[in-house]
Amino acid sequence: MKNIAVAGTGYVGLSTGTCFADMGNRVTCIDISEEKINMLRNGQAPIYEPGLNEMIARNVRGGRLHFTTDYAEAMQDAEFIFICVGTPSGVDGEADLQYVRMAAETVARCMTHPIIVINKSTVPVGTGDWVADIIKRSQPEPMEFSVVSCPEFTREGSALYDFMNPDRVVIGSRSREAAEKVAQLHLPLRARIVMTDLRTAEMIKYASNAFLATKISFINEIAVICEKLGADVEEVAQGMGFDRRIGAQFLNAGLGYGGSCFPKDVKALQHMALVHGSHPSLLRAVIDINRDMRRWAVFNLRDMAGGSLDGKRIGVLGLAFKPNTDDIRESPALEIARMLQSEGAHVAGYDPVAMPNASRAVPNLHLAEDPYELAEKSDALLVCTEWNEFKQLDLGRIKELMKKPIVVDGRNIYDPAKMYELGFRYRAVGRSYAPESNGSNGVNGTNGKYD
Ligand code: NAD
């Protein structure tokens, strides 16, 4: 059993702290938000993550998991402190490190014994050294410490499973001894451990996310070409994915990536490259293609609505940036909702868990009780998030409820043949054989520009 402190009780910090407690360690999670800590003390996770509430309760009952706003209390006996605070995008796309700086300064002030500081937040290359400098400068009196980079690769929606079953654990440090202690912490996971230096560990995280984002933009570019040439991107992706050199994951054509990681991480890597005199043309293209997929949705809705969205009622199915989370950060659904509103459309939405967050983020977003109420109140439906419950809807009933049965499927969850059979006017991403599309899914002549 080790004593561990975790700074930040967001998606990463709370999963990390809870999983380490579940592995038998004594963990104290810290947050600067009293509201979050009070919720946690009352047995309520401030975020939605499948299985998290139950795992927190089990470990609190077992006396292994604690919550506080007080760093000194959390660090009292801790051998390790994980920094899991947010690193959002700054104005020029750079990672905003204000929360990391604040955490490092507080760690320095509250240190009473040597400690290993582990950066789990996604931070620009060089941040580990910067954090070490901040701690050295902020310590009331000199005390030994080490900085280790151990980036997080879990996915929201399956964070607990991913944490317990990682493909690899990346550990980078200038101190071999500290790196080995962090590796020991992870031994029960029986995962491959990649030991490297600080800067390389930080770069592995950015390169991994940028690669996955590139795969998504790649298949979306192929999808747009498929629409023009009469091919079906779903079958193209399947045919490609069987090739082990390519792999099937992240080849789902759709409205593009969102969430709290890919958009900001690709931008931050691009920013790092530009600042250091490099020309990240691939990253730029990845970002452009991703943005164009939001416009693809607006273009298709406008086109199917007869050329104007003014006064039209658009129902958005799914508001979270992906299924199984309530996270709406950089969600395609919300970006598209704002674009539709700016063209005069009335936008309503339904999501199994993200509606409270979404209604705070988008003014005048109407909410529906369920997909059927949404259909009844909409002139056209747009599928933005591939929640399982949307895949099994009674589509016949949806068709009956809608005045004009228009569906734009931004996640390719429905079978086009079935949609046409039911009488829908239906478009999907990169699937060209819509009867009304003349082999072009209605976007021929746009050159991929959806204005
Ligand atoms: P989040 O915004 O959900 O949570 C951050 C938490 O840190 C908040 O609760 C905030 O109140 C708290 N905080 C801010 N400053 C603090 C301080 N000085 N001391 C203590 N707590 C403080 O963020 P997140 O999604 O958990 O992401 C955290 C980091 O992990 C980011 O760098 C992100 O890029 C990275 N990451 C996230 C994911 C993911 O799935 N969300 C996956 C991998 C990596």
Tab-separated table of C-alpha atoms and ligand atoms in Angstrom:
chain	number	residue	atom	x	y	z
A	1	MET	CA	0.000	0.000	0.000
A	2	LYS	CA	1.288	3.444	-0.953
A	3	ASN	CA	0.109	6.882	0.081
A	4	ILE	CA	-0.895	8.901	-2.957
A	5	ALA	CA	-2.257	12.425	-3.433
A	6	VAL	CA	-4.071	13.382	-6.626
A	7	ALA	CA	-4.567	17.048	-7.582
A	8	GLY	CA	-7.667	17.649	-9.736
A	9	THR	CA	-10.879	15.628	-9.486
A	10	GLY	CA	-11.982	15.916	-13.104
A	11	TYR	CA	-12.312	13.039	-15.559
A	12	VAL	CA	-8.662	12.030	-15.245
A	13	GLY	CA	-7.908	12.798	-11.588
A	14	LEU	CA	-11.010	11.157	-10.197
A	15	SER	CA	-10.569	8.003	-12.285
A	16	THR	CA	-6.860	7.849	-11.429
A	17	GLY	CA	-7.395	8.356	-7.700
A	18	THR	CA	-10.292	5.921	-7.507
A	19	CYS	CA	-8.474	3.210	-9.480
A	20	PHE	CA	-5.303	3.520	-7.383
A	21	ALA	CA	-7.471	3.238	-4.235
A	22	ASP	CA	-9.158	0.187	-5.732
A	23	MET	CA	-5.694	-1.331	-6.185
A	24	GLY	CA	-5.240	-1.118	-2.398
A	25	ASN	CA	-3.476	2.238	-2.002
A	26	ARG	CA	-4.469	5.068	0.325
A	27	VAL	CA	-5.478	7.989	-1.907
A	28	THR	CA	-6.469	11.571	-1.130
A	29	CYS	CA	-7.953	13.555	-4.016
A	30	ILE	CA	-7.651	17.340	-3.926
A	31	ASP	CA	-9.586	19.963	-5.848
A	32	ILE	CA	-9.733	23.734	-5.606
A	33	SER	CA	-13.490	23.520	-6.185
A	34	GLU	CA	-15.215	23.211	-2.803
A	35	GLU	CA	-18.423	22.353	-4.610
A	36	LYS	CA	-16.830	19.276	-6.235
A	37	ILE	CA	-15.219	18.136	-2.990
A	38	ASN	CA	-18.507	18.547	-1.100
A	39	MET	CA	-20.321	16.493	-3.738
A	40	LEU	CA	-17.674	13.778	-3.495
A	41	ARG	CA	-17.872	13.751	0.290
A	42	ASN	CA	-21.617	13.257	-0.091
A	43	GLY	CA	-20.987	10.232	-2.295
A	44	GLN	CA	-21.758	11.960	-5.595
A	45	ALA	CA	-19.260	12.123	-8.477
A	46	PRO	CA	-19.322	15.561	-10.141
A	47	ILE	CA	-18.915	13.898	-13.558
A	48	TYR	CA	-20.629	11.021	-15.321
A	49	GLU	CA	-18.367	8.053	-15.942
A	50	PRO	CA	-19.846	4.545	-16.061
A	51	GLY	CA	-19.113	2.606	-12.832
A	52	LEU	CA	-17.371	5.521	-11.125
A	53	ASN	CA	-19.936	6.240	-8.365
A	54	GLU	CA	-19.928	2.580	-7.311
A	55	MET	CA	-16.125	2.354	-7.296
A	56	ILE	CA	-15.818	5.577	-5.288
A	57	ALA	CA	-18.352	4.321	-2.714
A	58	ARG	CA	-16.538	0.975	-2.338
A	59	ASN	CA	-13.189	2.627	-1.693
A	60	VAL	CA	-14.548	5.336	0.603
A	61	ARG	CA	-16.194	2.570	2.670
A	62	GLY	CA	-12.885	0.701	2.687
A	63	GLY	CA	-11.142	3.798	4.108
A	64	ARG	CA	-8.795	4.034	1.113
A	65	LEU	CA	-10.236	7.098	-0.664
A	66	HIS	CA	-10.526	10.622	0.755
A	67	PHE	CA	-11.367	14.077	-0.597
A	68	THR	CA	-10.124	17.496	0.445
A	69	THR	CA	-9.432	21.027	-0.765
A	70	ASP	CA	-6.328	21.145	1.435
A	71	TYR	CA	-3.021	20.190	-0.239
A	72	ALA	CA	-1.176	20.056	3.101
A	73	GLU	CA	-3.634	17.502	4.472
A	74	ALA	CA	-3.466	15.379	1.303
A	75	MET	CA	0.332	15.513	1.066
A	76	GLN	CA	0.997	14.846	4.759
A	77	ASP	CA	2.054	11.205	4.283
A	78	ALA	CA	2.055	11.028	0.504
A	79	GLU	CA	4.996	9.534	-1.366
A	80	PHE	CA	3.514	10.571	-4.724
A	81	ILE	CA	1.364	13.450	-5.960
A	82	PHE	CA	-0.288	13.206	-9.368
A	83	ILE	CA	-1.089	16.498	-11.109
A	84	CYS	CA	-4.300	15.950	-13.094
A	85	VAL	CA	-5.533	19.516	-13.556
A	86	GLY	CA	-6.933	20.889	-16.817
A	87	THR	CA	-4.730	22.239	-19.624
A	88	PRO	CA	-7.262	23.987	-21.898
A	89	SER	CA	-6.473	25.826	-25.128
A	90	GLY	CA	-5.107	29.341	-24.816
A	91	VAL	CA	-5.964	32.120	-27.290
A	92	ASP	CA	-3.406	31.022	-29.910
A	93	GLY	CA	-4.010	27.292	-29.510
A	94	GLU	CA	-1.207	26.861	-26.977
A	95	ALA	CA	-1.840	24.795	-23.832
A	96	ASP	CA	-2.864	27.114	-21.001
A	97	LEU	CA	-0.697	26.043	-18.060
A	98	GLN	CA	-2.147	28.314	-15.356
A	99	TYR	CA	-3.663	25.396	-13.415
A	100	VAL	CA	-0.471	23.348	-13.634
A	101	ARG	CA	1.520	26.346	-12.383
A	102	MET	CA	-0.912	26.850	-9.496
A	103	ALA	CA	-0.742	23.155	-8.562
A	104	ALA	CA	3.084	23.116	-8.720
A	105	GLU	CA	3.359	26.238	-6.552
A	106	THR	CA	0.974	24.803	-3.959
A	107	VAL	CA	2.804	21.448	-3.940
A	108	ALA	CA	6.054	23.337	-3.302
A	109	ARG	CA	4.593	25.307	-0.408
A	110	CYS	CA	3.001	22.256	1.258
A	111	MET	CA	5.939	19.853	0.991
A	112	THR	CA	7.115	18.523	4.360
A	113	HIS	CA	9.171	15.578	3.060
A	114	PRO	CA	10.653	14.396	-0.267
A	115	ILE	CA	7.905	13.588	-2.785
A	116	ILE	CA	7.560	12.428	-6.385
A	117	VAL	CA	5.502	14.839	-8.489
A	118	ILE	CA	3.862	13.076	-11.417
A	119	ASN	CA	2.424	15.066	-14.328
A	120	LYS	CA	-0.606	13.250	-15.689
A	121	SER	CA	-2.097	16.324	-17.327
A	122	THR	CA	-1.323	16.613	-21.032
A	123	VAL	CA	1.387	19.255	-21.093
A	124	PRO	CA	3.691	20.725	-23.757
A	125	VAL	CA	7.110	19.224	-24.210
A	126	GLY	CA	9.404	20.825	-21.642
A	127	THR	CA	6.724	21.315	-18.980
A	128	GLY	CA	8.266	18.715	-16.645
A	129	ASP	CA	11.441	20.808	-16.434
A	130	TRP	CA	9.354	23.985	-16.025
A	131	VAL	CA	7.377	22.392	-13.163
A	132	ALA	CA	10.655	21.382	-11.471
A	133	ASP	CA	11.856	25.020	-11.726
A	134	ILE	CA	8.596	26.363	-10.284
A	135	ILE	CA	8.748	23.941	-7.353
A	136	LYS	CA	12.391	24.798	-6.640
A	137	ARG	CA	11.646	28.529	-6.719
A	138	SER	CA	8.448	28.251	-4.606
A	139	GLN	CA	9.739	26.014	-1.819
A	140	PRO	CA	9.985	27.866	1.518
A	141	GLU	CA	13.163	25.859	2.145
A	142	PRO	CA	15.001	23.452	-0.172
A	143	MET	CA	13.632	19.919	-0.107
A	144	GLU	CA	14.251	16.962	-2.396
A	145	PHE	CA	11.668	16.041	-5.023
A	146	SER	CA	11.526	14.465	-8.484
A	147	VAL	CA	9.303	15.189	-11.450
A	148	VAL	CA	7.958	12.319	-13.551
A	149	SER	CA	5.780	12.463	-16.659
A	150	CYS	CA	3.124	9.737	-16.806
A	151	PRO	CA	0.606	10.868	-19.434
A	152	GLU	CA	-2.928	9.526	-19.404
A	153	PHE	CA	-4.419	7.632	-22.352
A	154	THR	CA	-7.844	6.647	-20.982
A	155	ARG	CA	-11.005	7.441	-22.894
A	156	GLU	CA	-13.989	9.125	-21.267
A	157	GLY	CA	-16.835	6.639	-21.129
A	158	SER	CA	-14.501	3.714	-20.451
A	159	ALA	CA	-11.952	5.432	-18.210
A	160	LEU	CA	-12.015	2.849	-15.419
A	161	TYR	CA	-11.582	-0.118	-17.753
A	162	ASP	CA	-8.876	1.725	-19.705
A	163	PHE	CA	-7.013	2.651	-16.529
A	164	MET	CA	-7.023	-0.939	-15.314
A	165	ASN	CA	-6.174	-2.366	-18.761
A	166	PRO	CA	-3.777	0.068	-20.424
A	167	ASP	CA	-2.066	-0.739	-23.720
A	168	ARG	CA	1.045	0.779	-22.154
A	169	VAL	CA	2.130	3.004	-19.291
A	170	VAL	CA	4.555	5.736	-20.353
A	171	ILE	CA	6.960	6.982	-17.696
A	172	GLY	CA	9.548	9.694	-18.297
A	173	SER	CA	11.912	11.269	-15.809
A	174	ARG	CA	15.421	12.582	-15.257
A	175	SER	CA	15.509	10.431	-12.108
A	176	ARG	CA	15.771	6.690	-12.747
A	177	GLU	CA	14.884	5.989	-9.107
A	178	ALA	CA	11.677	8.076	-9.236
A	179	ALA	CA	10.682	6.513	-12.565
A	180	GLU	CA	11.127	3.028	-11.112
A	181	LYS	CA	8.985	3.893	-8.080
A	182	VAL	CA	6.219	5.107	-10.386
A	183	ALA	CA	6.596	1.940	-12.462
A	184	GLN	CA	6.190	-0.123	-9.251
A	185	LEU	CA	2.891	1.645	-8.563
A	186	HIS	CA	1.617	0.396	-11.922
A	187	LEU	CA	2.907	-3.196	-11.625
A	188	PRO	CA	-0.480	-4.677	-10.567
A	189	LEU	CA	-1.818	-3.595	-13.979
A	190	ARG	CA	0.607	-6.024	-15.698
A	191	ALA	CA	0.945	-3.525	-18.539
A	192	ARG	CA	3.825	-2.815	-20.873
A	193	ILE	CA	5.845	-0.002	-19.378
A	194	VAL	CA	7.703	2.428	-21.630
A	195	MET	CA	10.537	4.075	-19.674
A	196	THR	CA	11.947	7.173	-21.294
A	197	ASP	CA	13.038	10.734	-20.637
A	198	LEU	CA	10.694	13.537	-19.568
A	199	ARG	CA	10.380	15.304	-22.910
A	200	THR	CA	9.897	12.115	-24.904
A	201	ALA	CA	7.101	10.990	-22.552
A	202	GLU	CA	5.370	14.339	-23.012
A	203	MET	CA	5.728	14.053	-26.798
A	204	ILE	CA	4.390	10.459	-26.874
A	205	LYS	CA	1.074	11.768	-25.543
A	206	TYR	CA	0.745	14.544	-28.136
A	207	ALA	CA	1.914	12.341	-31.003
A	208	SER	CA	-0.582	9.609	-30.021
A	209	ASN	CA	-3.555	11.977	-29.901
A	210	ALA	CA	-2.504	13.746	-33.096
A	211	PHE	CA	-2.224	10.394	-34.868
A	212	LEU	CA	-5.704	9.295	-33.784
A	213	ALA	CA	-7.147	12.668	-34.822
A	214	THR	CA	-5.372	12.271	-38.168
A	215	LYS	CA	-7.005	8.874	-38.688
A	216	ILE	CA	-10.424	10.464	-38.085
A	217	SER	CA	-9.781	13.361	-40.475
A	218	PHE	CA	-8.300	10.951	-43.014
A	219	ILE	CA	-11.439	8.817	-43.164
A	220	ASN	CA	-13.597	11.954	-43.267
A	221	GLU	CA	-11.647	13.208	-46.271
A	222	ILE	CA	-12.131	9.801	-47.892
A	223	ALA	CA	-15.855	10.002	-47.004
A	224	VAL	CA	-16.290	13.273	-48.853
A	225	ILE	CA	-14.511	11.787	-51.888
A	226	CYS	CA	-16.730	8.679	-51.628
A	227	GLU	CA	-19.820	10.896	-51.818
A	228	LYS	CA	-18.599	12.369	-55.063
A	229	LEU	CA	-17.500	9.107	-56.651
A	230	GLY	CA	-20.353	6.845	-55.583
A	231	ALA	CA	-18.513	4.649	-53.074
A	232	ASP	CA	-19.592	3.733	-49.535
A	233	VAL	CA	-17.133	4.880	-46.865
A	234	GLU	CA	-18.423	2.370	-44.314
A	235	GLU	CA	-17.378	-0.502	-46.553
A	236	VAL	CA	-14.177	1.289	-47.534
A	237	ALA	CA	-13.258	1.635	-43.835
A	238	GLN	CA	-14.059	-1.992	-43.190
A	239	GLY	CA	-11.992	-3.085	-46.158
A	240	MET	CA	-9.088	-0.950	-44.969
A	241	GLY	CA	-9.410	-1.894	-41.309
A	242	PHE	CA	-8.852	-5.607	-41.870
A	243	ASP	CA	-5.291	-4.700	-42.865
A	244	ARG	CA	-3.329	-5.048	-39.618
A	245	ARG	CA	-0.949	-2.296	-40.696
A	246	ILE	CA	-3.952	0.069	-40.702
A	247	GLY	CA	-6.331	-1.302	-38.033
A	248	ALA	CA	-10.073	-0.759	-37.834
A	249	GLN	CA	-10.234	1.706	-34.960
A	250	PHE	CA	-10.752	5.440	-35.488
A	251	LEU	CA	-11.902	4.890	-39.067
A	252	ASN	CA	-15.524	5.909	-38.415
A	253	ALA	CA	-16.543	8.654	-40.798
A	254	GLY	CA	-18.722	11.287	-39.155
A	255	LEU	CA	-18.925	14.807	-37.827
A	256	GLY	CA	-15.332	14.704	-36.640
A	257	TYR	CA	-13.590	14.572	-33.308
A	258	GLY	CA	-14.457	16.720	-30.298
A	259	GLY	CA	-14.033	16.531	-26.558
A	260	SER	CA	-11.543	17.942	-24.143
A	261	CYS	CA	-8.467	16.300	-25.680
A	262	PHE	CA	-8.099	15.893	-29.452
A	263	PRO	CA	-9.058	19.456	-30.481
A	264	LYS	CA	-6.858	21.161	-27.915
A	265	ASP	CA	-3.989	18.679	-28.184
A	266	VAL	CA	-3.699	18.881	-31.980
A	267	LYS	CA	-3.787	22.682	-31.719
A	268	ALA	CA	-1.203	22.700	-28.931
A	269	LEU	CA	1.151	20.445	-30.911
A	270	GLN	CA	0.703	22.670	-33.962
A	271	HIS	CA	1.479	25.696	-31.791
A	272	MET	CA	4.612	24.051	-30.350
A	273	ALA	CA	5.792	23.219	-33.866
A	274	LEU	CA	5.177	26.750	-35.182
A	275	VAL	CA	6.881	28.417	-32.232
A	276	HIS	CA	9.943	26.262	-32.863
A	277	GLY	CA	10.090	27.025	-36.580
A	278	SER	CA	8.532	23.829	-37.916
A	279	HIS	CA	5.770	23.657	-40.586
A	280	PRO	CA	3.023	21.350	-39.284
A	281	SER	CA	1.064	21.159	-42.547
A	282	LEU	CA	-0.468	17.763	-41.783
A	283	LEU	CA	-1.770	18.952	-38.392
A	284	ARG	CA	-3.247	22.033	-40.047
A	285	ALA	CA	-5.086	19.847	-42.569
A	286	VAL	CA	-6.384	17.593	-39.788
A	287	ILE	CA	-7.881	20.619	-38.024
A	288	ASP	CA	-9.374	22.052	-41.252
A	289	ILE	CA	-11.011	18.777	-42.272
A	290	ASN	CA	-12.458	18.382	-38.784
A	291	ARG	CA	-14.014	21.837	-38.928
A	292	ASP	CA	-15.403	21.143	-42.426
A	293	MET	CA	-17.372	18.141	-41.124
A	294	ARG	CA	-19.410	20.460	-38.887
A	295	ARG	CA	-20.155	22.511	-41.995
A	296	TRP	CA	-21.046	19.302	-43.857
A	297	ALA	CA	-23.924	18.835	-41.405
A	298	VAL	CA	-25.199	22.404	-41.772
A	299	PHE	CA	-24.878	22.242	-45.565
A	300	ASN	CA	-26.900	19.040	-45.786
A	301	LEU	CA	-29.624	20.238	-43.418
A	302	ARG	CA	-29.943	23.516	-45.309
A	303	ASP	CA	-29.966	21.729	-48.646
A	304	MET	CA	-32.638	19.260	-47.576
A	305	ALA	CA	-34.667	22.052	-45.966
A	306	GLY	CA	-34.942	23.734	-49.375
A	307	GLY	CA	-32.025	26.163	-49.244
A	308	SER	CA	-32.670	28.058	-46.024
A	309	LEU	CA	-32.645	27.175	-42.332
A	310	ASP	CA	-34.402	30.366	-41.286
A	311	GLY	CA	-37.303	29.448	-38.998
A	312	LYS	CA	-36.696	25.705	-39.403
A	313	ARG	CA	-36.866	23.455	-36.328
A	314	ILE	CA	-33.841	21.200	-36.133
A	315	GLY	CA	-33.662	18.349	-33.627
A	316	VAL	CA	-30.193	17.259	-32.541
A	317	LEU	CA	-29.934	13.675	-31.354
A	318	GLY	CA	-26.978	13.484	-28.986
A	319	LEU	CA	-25.250	16.470	-27.386
A	320	ALA	CA	-22.225	14.903	-25.662
A	321	PHE	CA	-19.048	14.833	-27.744
A	322	LYS	CA	-19.277	11.046	-27.768
A	323	PRO	CA	-21.442	8.340	-26.172
A	324	ASN	CA	-21.210	7.323	-22.491
A	325	THR	CA	-20.129	10.710	-21.215
A	326	ASP	CA	-21.761	13.957	-20.150
A	327	ASP	CA	-18.754	15.926	-21.439
A	328	ILE	CA	-19.794	18.577	-23.965
A	329	ARG	CA	-16.416	20.276	-24.402
A	330	GLU	CA	-15.844	20.947	-28.150
A	331	SER	CA	-18.820	18.731	-28.887
A	332	PRO	CA	-19.666	18.755	-32.618
A	333	ALA	CA	-23.357	18.817	-31.620
A	334	LEU	CA	-23.033	22.120	-29.812
A	335	GLU	CA	-20.836	23.743	-32.451
A	336	ILE	CA	-23.370	22.735	-35.097
A	337	ALA	CA	-26.293	23.898	-32.910
A	338	ARG	CA	-24.724	27.365	-32.702
A	339	MET	CA	-24.120	27.426	-36.478
A	340	LEU	CA	-27.749	26.442	-37.116
A	341	GLN	CA	-29.000	29.114	-34.715
A	342	SER	CA	-26.894	31.719	-36.495
A	343	GLU	CA	-28.819	30.855	-39.692
A	344	GLY	CA	-32.141	31.409	-37.922
A	345	ALA	CA	-32.996	27.797	-37.052
A	346	HIS	CA	-34.712	26.828	-33.798
A	347	VAL	CA	-32.605	24.067	-32.306
A	348	ALA	CA	-33.768	21.440	-29.842
A	349	GLY	CA	-31.767	18.527	-28.517
A	350	TYR	CA	-31.942	15.291	-26.610
A	351	ASP	CA	-29.143	13.412	-24.863
A	352	PRO	CA	-29.349	10.680	-22.226
A	353	VAL	CA	-26.920	12.417	-19.813
A	354	ALA	CA	-25.470	15.625	-21.279
A	355	MET	CA	-28.579	17.871	-21.401
A	356	PRO	CA	-27.859	19.875	-18.221
A	357	ASN	CA	-24.326	20.673	-19.411
A	358	ALA	CA	-25.500	21.421	-22.967
A	359	SER	CA	-28.264	23.812	-21.954
A	360	ARG	CA	-25.780	25.808	-19.874
A	361	ALA	CA	-23.407	26.018	-22.860
A	362	VAL	CA	-25.852	26.926	-25.648
A	363	PRO	CA	-28.408	29.682	-24.957
A	364	ASN	CA	-31.870	29.038	-26.404
A	365	LEU	CA	-31.238	25.338	-26.892
A	366	HIS	CA	-34.585	23.650	-26.311
A	367	LEU	CA	-34.549	20.239	-24.686
A	368	ALA	CA	-36.784	17.247	-25.339
A	369	GLU	CA	-37.827	14.492	-22.921
A	370	ASP	CA	-36.930	11.752	-25.365
A	371	PRO	CA	-36.096	11.201	-29.056
A	372	TYR	CA	-39.764	10.827	-29.977
A	373	GLU	CA	-40.754	14.186	-28.525
A	374	LEU	CA	-37.740	15.652	-30.331
A	375	ALA	CA	-38.879	14.123	-33.636
A	376	GLU	CA	-42.407	15.434	-33.190
A	377	LYS	CA	-41.129	18.980	-32.700
A	378	SER	CA	-38.585	18.940	-35.551
A	379	ASP	CA	-38.598	19.617	-39.273
A	380	ALA	CA	-35.346	17.654	-39.556
A	381	LEU	CA	-33.267	15.448	-37.264
A	382	LEU	CA	-29.472	15.424	-37.075
A	383	VAL	CA	-27.683	12.508	-35.389
A	384	CYS	CA	-24.622	13.927	-33.645
A	385	THR	CA	-23.700	11.308	-31.016
A	386	GLU	CA	-23.858	7.561	-31.549
A	387	TRP	CA	-25.509	6.606	-28.233
A	388	ASN	CA	-26.609	2.960	-28.316
A	389	GLU	CA	-30.194	3.937	-27.482
A	390	PHE	CA	-30.432	5.880	-30.771
A	391	LYS	CA	-29.469	2.795	-32.766
A	392	GLN	CA	-32.556	0.931	-31.556
A	393	LEU	CA	-35.176	3.664	-31.945
A	394	ASP	CA	-38.580	2.791	-33.359
A	395	LEU	CA	-37.842	4.484	-36.677
A	396	GLY	CA	-41.334	3.815	-38.011
A	397	ARG	CA	-42.742	5.821	-35.101
A	398	ILE	CA	-40.185	8.593	-35.660
A	399	LYS	CA	-41.239	8.765	-39.299
A	400	GLU	CA	-44.905	9.081	-38.340
A	401	LEU	CA	-44.163	11.824	-35.802
A	402	MET	CA	-42.193	14.030	-38.188
A	403	LYS	CA	-43.992	16.359	-40.599
A	404	LYS	CA	-41.164	16.075	-43.091
A	405	PRO	CA	-39.139	12.950	-42.376
A	406	ILE	CA	-35.657	14.390	-42.922
A	407	VAL	CA	-32.733	12.702	-41.152
A	408	VAL	CA	-29.096	13.691	-41.512
A	409	ASP	CA	-27.072	10.934	-39.895
A	410	GLY	CA	-23.785	12.454	-38.819
A	411	ARG	CA	-22.594	9.204	-37.261
A	412	ASN	CA	-23.729	6.650	-39.838
A	413	ILE	CA	-25.746	4.663	-37.301
A	414	TYR	CA	-28.663	3.764	-39.562
A	415	ASP	CA	-28.932	1.470	-42.540
A	416	PRO	CA	-29.609	3.711	-45.551
A	417	ALA	CA	-31.638	1.024	-47.344
A	418	LYS	CA	-33.940	0.679	-44.336
A	419	MET	CA	-34.290	4.455	-43.990
A	420	TYR	CA	-35.380	4.788	-47.620
A	421	GLU	CA	-37.708	1.840	-47.287
A	422	LEU	CA	-39.364	3.564	-44.315
A	423	GLY	CA	-39.799	6.691	-46.418
A	424	PHE	CA	-37.208	8.971	-44.843
A	425	ARG	CA	-35.279	11.590	-46.753
A	426	TYR	CA	-31.922	10.453	-45.406
A	427	ARG	CA	-28.290	11.428	-45.798
A	428	ALA	CA	-25.248	9.925	-44.135
A	429	VAL	CA	-21.535	10.689	-44.214
A	430	GLY	CA	-19.710	9.254	-47.224
A	431	ARG	CA	-22.553	7.003	-48.356
A	432	SER	CA	-23.486	8.017	-51.834
A	433	TYR	CA	-26.375	5.950	-53.038
A	434	ALA	CA	-29.278	8.004	-51.699
A	435	PRO	CA	-32.075	7.892	-54.313
A	436	GLU	CA	-32.276	11.671	-54.285
A	437	SER	CA	-28.545	12.190	-54.436
A	438	ASN	CA	-27.709	11.297	-58.034
A	439	GLY	CA	-24.701	9.466	-56.701
A	440	SER	CA	-23.422	12.492	-54.876
A	441	ASN	CA	-25.332	12.556	-51.582
A	442	GLY	CA	-26.520	15.975	-52.661
A	443	VAL	CA	-23.182	17.685	-52.202
A	444	ASN	CA	-21.844	17.378	-55.726
A	445	GLY	CA	-20.224	20.545	-56.957
A	446	THR	CA	-19.317	21.775	-53.482
A	447	ASN	CA	-15.659	20.731	-53.756
A	448	GLY	CA	-15.877	19.792	-50.118
A	449	LYS	CA	-16.582	23.404	-49.168
A	450	TYR	CA	-19.867	23.606	-47.310
A	451	ASP	CA	-20.869	27.230	-47.335
B	1	NAD	P1	-11.182	18.487	-15.930
B	1	NAD	O1	-11.372	19.879	-16.360
B	1	NAD	O2	-12.316	17.515	-15.989
B	1	NAD	O3	-10.659	18.480	-14.423
B	1	NAD	C1	-9.662	19.302	-13.931
B	1	NAD	C2	-9.912	19.490	-12.439
B	1	NAD	O4	-8.782	20.156	-11.875
B	1	NAD	C3	-11.121	20.356	-12.121
B	1	NAD	O5	-11.966	19.668	-11.213
B	1	NAD	C4	-10.525	21.627	-11.488
B	1	NAD	O6	-11.358	22.192	-10.497
B	1	NAD	C5	-9.260	21.050	-10.882
B	1	NAD	N1	-8.185	22.020	-10.611
B	1	NAD	C6	-7.807	23.110	-11.334
B	1	NAD	N2	-6.742	23.694	-10.760
B	1	NAD	C7	-6.438	22.959	-9.665
B	1	NAD	C8	-5.416	23.032	-8.689
B	1	NAD	N3	-4.489	23.983	-8.718
B	1	NAD	N4	-5.395	22.096	-7.714
B	1	NAD	C9	-6.327	21.119	-7.654
B	1	NAD	N5	-7.298	20.985	-8.567
B	1	NAD	C10	-7.363	21.897	-9.554
B	1	NAD	O7	-9.940	17.944	-16.757
B	1	NAD	P2	-9.698	16.439	-17.287
B	1	NAD	O8	-10.562	16.151	-18.429
B	1	NAD	O9	-9.677	15.514	-16.118
B	1	NAD	O10	-8.204	16.611	-17.850
B	1	NAD	C11	-7.100	16.794	-17.013
B	1	NAD	C12	-5.853	16.661	-17.847
B	1	NAD	O11	-5.741	15.322	-18.351
B	1	NAD	C13	-5.794	17.575	-19.070
B	1	NAD	O12	-4.474	17.966	-19.291
B	1	NAD	C14	-6.257	16.662	-20.177
B	1	NAD	O13	-5.741	17.062	-21.430
B	1	NAD	C15	-5.655	15.348	-19.770
B	1	NAD	N6	-6.362	14.168	-20.284
B	1	NAD	C16	-7.715	14.128	-20.241
B	1	NAD	C17	-8.367	12.974	-20.678
B	1	NAD	C18	-9.872	12.890	-20.646
B	1	NAD	O14	-10.400	11.867	-21.077
B	1	NAD	N7	-10.582	13.888	-20.144
B	1	NAD	C19	-7.637	11.879	-21.161
B	1	NAD	C20	-6.251	11.954	-21.166
B	1	NAD	C21	-5.617	13.109	-20.722
